[in-house]
Short mmCIF file of C-alpha atoms in Angstrom, two decimals:
data_model
loop_
_atom_site.label_atom_id
_atom_site.label_comp_id
_atom_site.label_asym_id
_atom_site.label_seq_id
_atom_site.Cartn_x
_atom_site.Cartn_y
_atom_site.Cartn_z
CA UNK A 1 -9.00 120.53 88.78
CA UNK A 2 -12.42 119.40 89.72
CA UNK A 3 -13.10 115.88 90.21
CA UNK A 4 -16.38 113.74 89.66
CA UNK A 5 -19.20 115.24 91.44
CA UNK A 6 -22.48 113.51 92.32
CA UNK A 7 -25.75 114.81 93.75
CA UNK A 8 -27.52 114.48 96.00
CA UNK A 9 -25.08 113.03 98.38
CA UNK A 10 -27.93 111.30 100.34
CA UNK A 11 -31.44 110.41 99.28
CA UNK A 12 -34.34 108.98 101.16
CA UNK A 13 -37.02 107.54 99.17
CA UNK A 14 -40.24 105.82 100.14
CA UNK A 15 -40.90 102.43 98.55
CA UNK A 16 -42.48 103.02 95.12
CA UNK A 17 -41.06 106.40 94.50
CA UNK A 18 -39.08 107.41 91.44
CA UNK A 19 -35.44 108.85 92.10
CA UNK A 20 -32.93 110.41 89.99
CA UNK A 21 -29.04 110.59 90.74
CA UNK A 22 -26.81 112.91 88.99
CA UNK A 23 -23.19 112.57 88.04
CA UNK A 24 -20.76 115.29 86.62
CA UNK A 25 -17.70 113.69 85.22
CA UNK A 26 -14.19 115.27 84.99
CA UNK A 27 -14.34 117.75 82.03
CA UNK A 28 -13.30 116.14 78.82
CA UNK A 29 -13.55 112.58 80.05
CA UNK A 30 -15.12 110.41 77.22
CA UNK A 31 -16.06 107.46 79.35
CA UNK A 32 -18.67 107.38 82.25
CA UNK A 33 -19.63 104.53 84.44
CA UNK A 34 -22.25 103.80 87.08
CA UNK A 35 -21.61 101.33 89.99
CA UNK A 36 -23.62 100.15 92.94
CA UNK A 37 -21.98 99.54 96.21
CA UNK A 38 -23.93 97.52 98.94
CA UNK A 39 -22.88 97.60 102.63
CA UNK A 40 -19.70 95.88 103.16
CA UNK A 41 -19.21 94.92 99.59
CA UNK A 42 -16.95 96.26 96.62
CA UNK A 43 -18.70 98.35 94.06
CA UNK A 44 -20.39 96.47 91.17
CA UNK A 45 -20.58 97.72 87.50
CA UNK A 46 -24.01 98.92 86.37
CA UNK A 47 -23.50 100.60 83.13
CA UNK A 48 -21.07 102.46 80.82
CA UNK A 49 -21.26 105.39 78.38
CA UNK A 50 -18.70 106.45 75.60
CA UNK A 51 -19.78 109.96 75.03
CA UNK A 52 -23.51 109.89 74.67
CA UNK A 53 -23.80 106.23 73.67
CA UNK A 54 -24.58 103.58 76.34
CA UNK A 55 -22.33 100.76 75.12
CA UNK A 56 -22.85 98.40 77.99
CA UNK A 57 -25.81 98.15 80.35
CA UNK A 58 -25.42 94.49 81.41
CA UNK A 59 -24.94 95.34 85.16
CA UNK A 60 -28.37 96.98 85.43
CA UNK A 61 -30.34 94.89 87.96
CA UNK A 62 -33.88 95.26 86.42
CA UNK A 63 -35.71 97.40 83.94
CA UNK A 64 -36.63 99.84 86.57
CA UNK A 65 -33.00 101.07 86.28
CA UNK A 66 -32.35 103.55 83.48
CA UNK A 67 -29.34 105.82 82.72
CA UNK A 68 -28.90 108.54 80.16
CA UNK A 69 -26.06 110.93 79.12
CA UNK A 70 -27.83 112.83 76.35
CA UNK A 71 -25.00 115.33 75.60
CA UNK A 72 -22.05 113.19 76.42
CA UNK A 73 -21.36 115.01 79.64
CA UNK A 74 -23.56 114.92 82.69
CA UNK A 75 -25.40 111.60 83.36
CA UNK A 76 -28.48 110.68 85.32
CA UNK A 77 -29.13 107.25 86.86
CA UNK A 78 -32.94 106.86 87.30
CA UNK A 79 -34.61 104.20 89.50
CA UNK A 80 -38.37 103.86 89.01
CA UNK A 81 -40.64 102.45 91.72
CA UNK A 82 -37.87 101.93 94.30
CA UNK A 83 -37.72 98.91 96.44
CA UNK A 84 -35.80 98.19 99.59
CA UNK A 85 -33.16 96.14 97.83
CA UNK A 86 -32.25 99.24 95.85
CA UNK A 87 -30.81 100.78 99.07
CA UNK A 88 -27.02 101.14 98.34
CA UNK A 89 -24.43 103.79 97.51
CA UNK A 90 -24.34 104.70 93.84
CA UNK A 91 -20.92 105.56 92.57
CA UNK A 92 -20.16 107.26 89.31
CA UNK A 93 -16.73 107.30 87.58
CA UNK A 94 -15.22 108.79 84.64
CA UNK A 95 -12.09 108.01 82.32
CA UNK A 96 -10.30 110.03 79.92
CA UNK A 97 -10.50 107.72 77.00
CA UNK A 98 -11.93 104.03 76.69
CA UNK A 99 -13.10 101.90 79.54
CA UNK A 100 -9.79 100.25 80.15
CA UNK A 101 -8.07 103.59 81.11
CA UNK A 102 -7.85 104.77 84.63
CA UNK A 103 -11.11 105.33 86.29
CA UNK A 104 -11.71 108.26 88.72
CA UNK A 105 -14.70 108.01 91.25
CA UNK A 106 -17.14 110.55 92.70
CA UNK A 107 -18.14 110.63 96.35
CA UNK A 108 -21.37 108.62 95.69
CA UNK A 109 -25.12 108.99 96.50
CA UNK A 110 -26.36 107.04 99.43
CA UNK A 111 -29.79 105.88 98.49
CA UNK A 112 -32.05 104.60 101.56
CA UNK A 113 -35.55 103.23 100.51
CA UNK A 114 -37.92 103.02 103.45
CA UNK B 1 -16.58 85.24 85.36
CA UNK B 2 -13.29 86.37 86.72
CA UNK B 3 -12.66 86.01 90.54
CA UNK B 4 -10.67 88.71 92.39
CA UNK B 5 -9.74 87.74 95.99
CA UNK B 6 -7.90 89.92 98.40
CA UNK B 7 -5.94 89.01 101.43
CA UNK B 8 -6.06 89.30 104.42
CA UNK B 9 -9.65 90.44 104.80
CA UNK B 10 -8.89 92.36 107.96
CA UNK B 11 -5.63 93.89 109.24
CA UNK B 12 -5.04 95.75 112.48
CA UNK B 13 -1.70 97.68 112.85
CA UNK B 14 -0.01 100.09 115.14
CA UNK B 15 1.17 103.31 113.87
CA UNK B 16 4.53 102.99 112.08
CA UNK B 17 4.25 99.24 111.08
CA UNK B 18 4.47 98.13 107.47
CA UNK B 19 2.06 95.90 105.58
CA UNK B 20 1.61 93.87 102.39
CA UNK B 21 -1.82 93.43 100.96
CA UNK B 22 -2.46 90.72 98.06
CA UNK B 23 -4.78 90.74 95.15
CA UNK B 24 -5.29 87.35 93.27
CA UNK B 25 -7.26 87.19 90.04
CA UNK B 26 -8.37 84.09 88.23
CA UNK B 27 -7.85 85.16 84.59
CA UNK B 28 -5.84 87.32 82.25
CA UNK B 29 -6.57 91.14 82.69
CA UNK B 30 -6.07 94.17 80.72
CA UNK B 31 -5.38 96.55 83.69
CA UNK B 32 -5.41 96.62 87.33
CA UNK B 33 -6.13 99.56 89.85
CA UNK B 34 -5.67 99.98 93.57
CA UNK B 35 -7.93 102.15 95.39
CA UNK B 36 -8.24 103.19 99.15
CA UNK B 37 -11.99 103.73 100.22
CA UNK B 38 -11.64 106.17 103.14
CA UNK B 39 -14.24 106.19 106.11
CA UNK B 40 -16.30 108.54 104.30
CA UNK B 41 -16.71 106.40 101.45
CA UNK B 42 -14.60 108.21 98.75
CA UNK B 43 -12.63 105.94 96.60
CA UNK B 44 -9.05 107.17 96.11
CA UNK B 45 -6.93 106.28 93.26
CA UNK B 46 -3.53 104.74 94.57
CA UNK B 47 -2.21 103.00 91.35
CA UNK B 48 -3.03 102.12 87.80
CA UNK B 49 -0.60 99.17 87.47
CA UNK B 50 -1.31 96.38 84.80
CA UNK B 51 2.30 95.27 85.28
CA UNK B 52 5.49 96.02 86.85
CA UNK B 53 6.27 98.13 89.87
CA UNK B 54 5.27 101.58 91.06
CA UNK B 55 5.90 103.87 94.06
CA UNK B 56 4.31 106.82 95.53
CA UNK B 57 5.63 108.07 98.78
CA UNK B 58 5.07 105.32 101.53
CA UNK B 59 2.96 103.17 99.00
CA UNK B 60 4.30 100.90 96.32
CA UNK B 61 2.66 98.31 94.30
CA UNK B 62 3.83 95.32 91.98
CA UNK B 63 1.66 93.59 89.59
CA UNK B 64 2.91 90.18 88.11
CA UNK B 65 0.37 89.81 85.35
CA UNK B 66 1.72 86.42 84.15
CA UNK B 67 1.17 84.84 87.65
CA UNK B 68 -2.21 86.82 88.28
CA UNK B 69 -1.56 88.63 91.47
CA UNK B 70 -0.53 92.14 92.59
CA UNK B 71 0.87 93.46 95.86
CA UNK B 72 0.33 96.64 97.64
CA UNK B 73 2.93 97.67 100.25
CA UNK B 74 2.18 100.18 102.95
CA UNK B 75 5.23 101.40 104.92
CA UNK B 76 5.28 103.36 108.17
CA UNK B 77 1.45 103.36 108.45
CA UNK B 78 -0.44 106.22 109.73
CA UNK B 79 -3.79 106.52 111.26
CA UNK B 80 -5.17 108.09 108.01
CA UNK B 81 -4.29 104.94 106.18
CA UNK B 82 -7.43 103.38 107.84
CA UNK B 83 -10.21 102.39 105.58
CA UNK B 84 -10.82 99.45 102.90
CA UNK B 85 -8.24 98.70 100.24
CA UNK B 86 -9.75 97.46 96.93
CA UNK B 87 -7.88 96.03 93.95
CA UNK B 88 -9.92 96.13 90.69
CA UNK B 89 -9.21 94.40 87.57
CA UNK B 90 -10.36 95.13 83.93
CA UNK B 91 -11.44 92.74 81.34
CA UNK B 92 -14.45 94.17 79.60
CA UNK B 93 -15.53 95.91 82.81
CA UNK B 94 -13.82 96.96 86.09
CA UNK B 95 -14.41 94.04 88.74
CA UNK B 96 -13.58 94.83 92.22
CA UNK B 97 -11.84 92.46 94.79
CA UNK B 98 -13.26 91.49 98.04
CA UNK B 99 -11.36 94.32 99.92
CA UNK B 100 -8.96 94.53 102.81
CA UNK B 101 -10.20 96.42 105.93
CA UNK B 102 -7.22 98.10 107.42
CA UNK B 103 -7.30 99.82 110.80
CA UNK B 104 -4.32 101.66 112.09
CA UNK B 105 -4.13 102.72 115.73
CA UNK B 106 -1.88 105.27 117.35
#
């Protein structure tokens, strides 16, 4: 079956622009997660949805970062007024049930802010 | 917060060699996953292993939760095994380890 998909795969933004990153989880998966991976580092948790409810956003680095999953399926991570330190790979993952169950990752979106 | 350390940080092998990767964590966890991040950046699930031993082909993993470590064994390594191996532990969120970068040469 289809895995987690993300779009776009690459995004170049000028500093100050807004960007929107999309995640399509595995069909039927209740939980959805966003992670940020800086070069040479492991992924770091940003936020978690159970269906349409955002239950944990403790990892979002600033109020410029906003995520939504309005119908409990597709999710969008929005970054307003991008800055150079936002350059990273943004990974989406989904799991069948709660957050402690096995997570499956998408290919990521590489964001470069110039 | 919980610390997740992996060793060795870097590993260079010739094709056919065996290796053991280690993941130590500083507190009790609810589950543990091993991933392979290939050179294109895709995280591939290897094992979901909160405790015990599992095997999948040339790979196997053992987690001893009471002693707060997990081991990943790779036998008869192939060039396609190259990449970064991460363990990740779940408490109230998934926390990734420091990673082991593996290079396998023909």
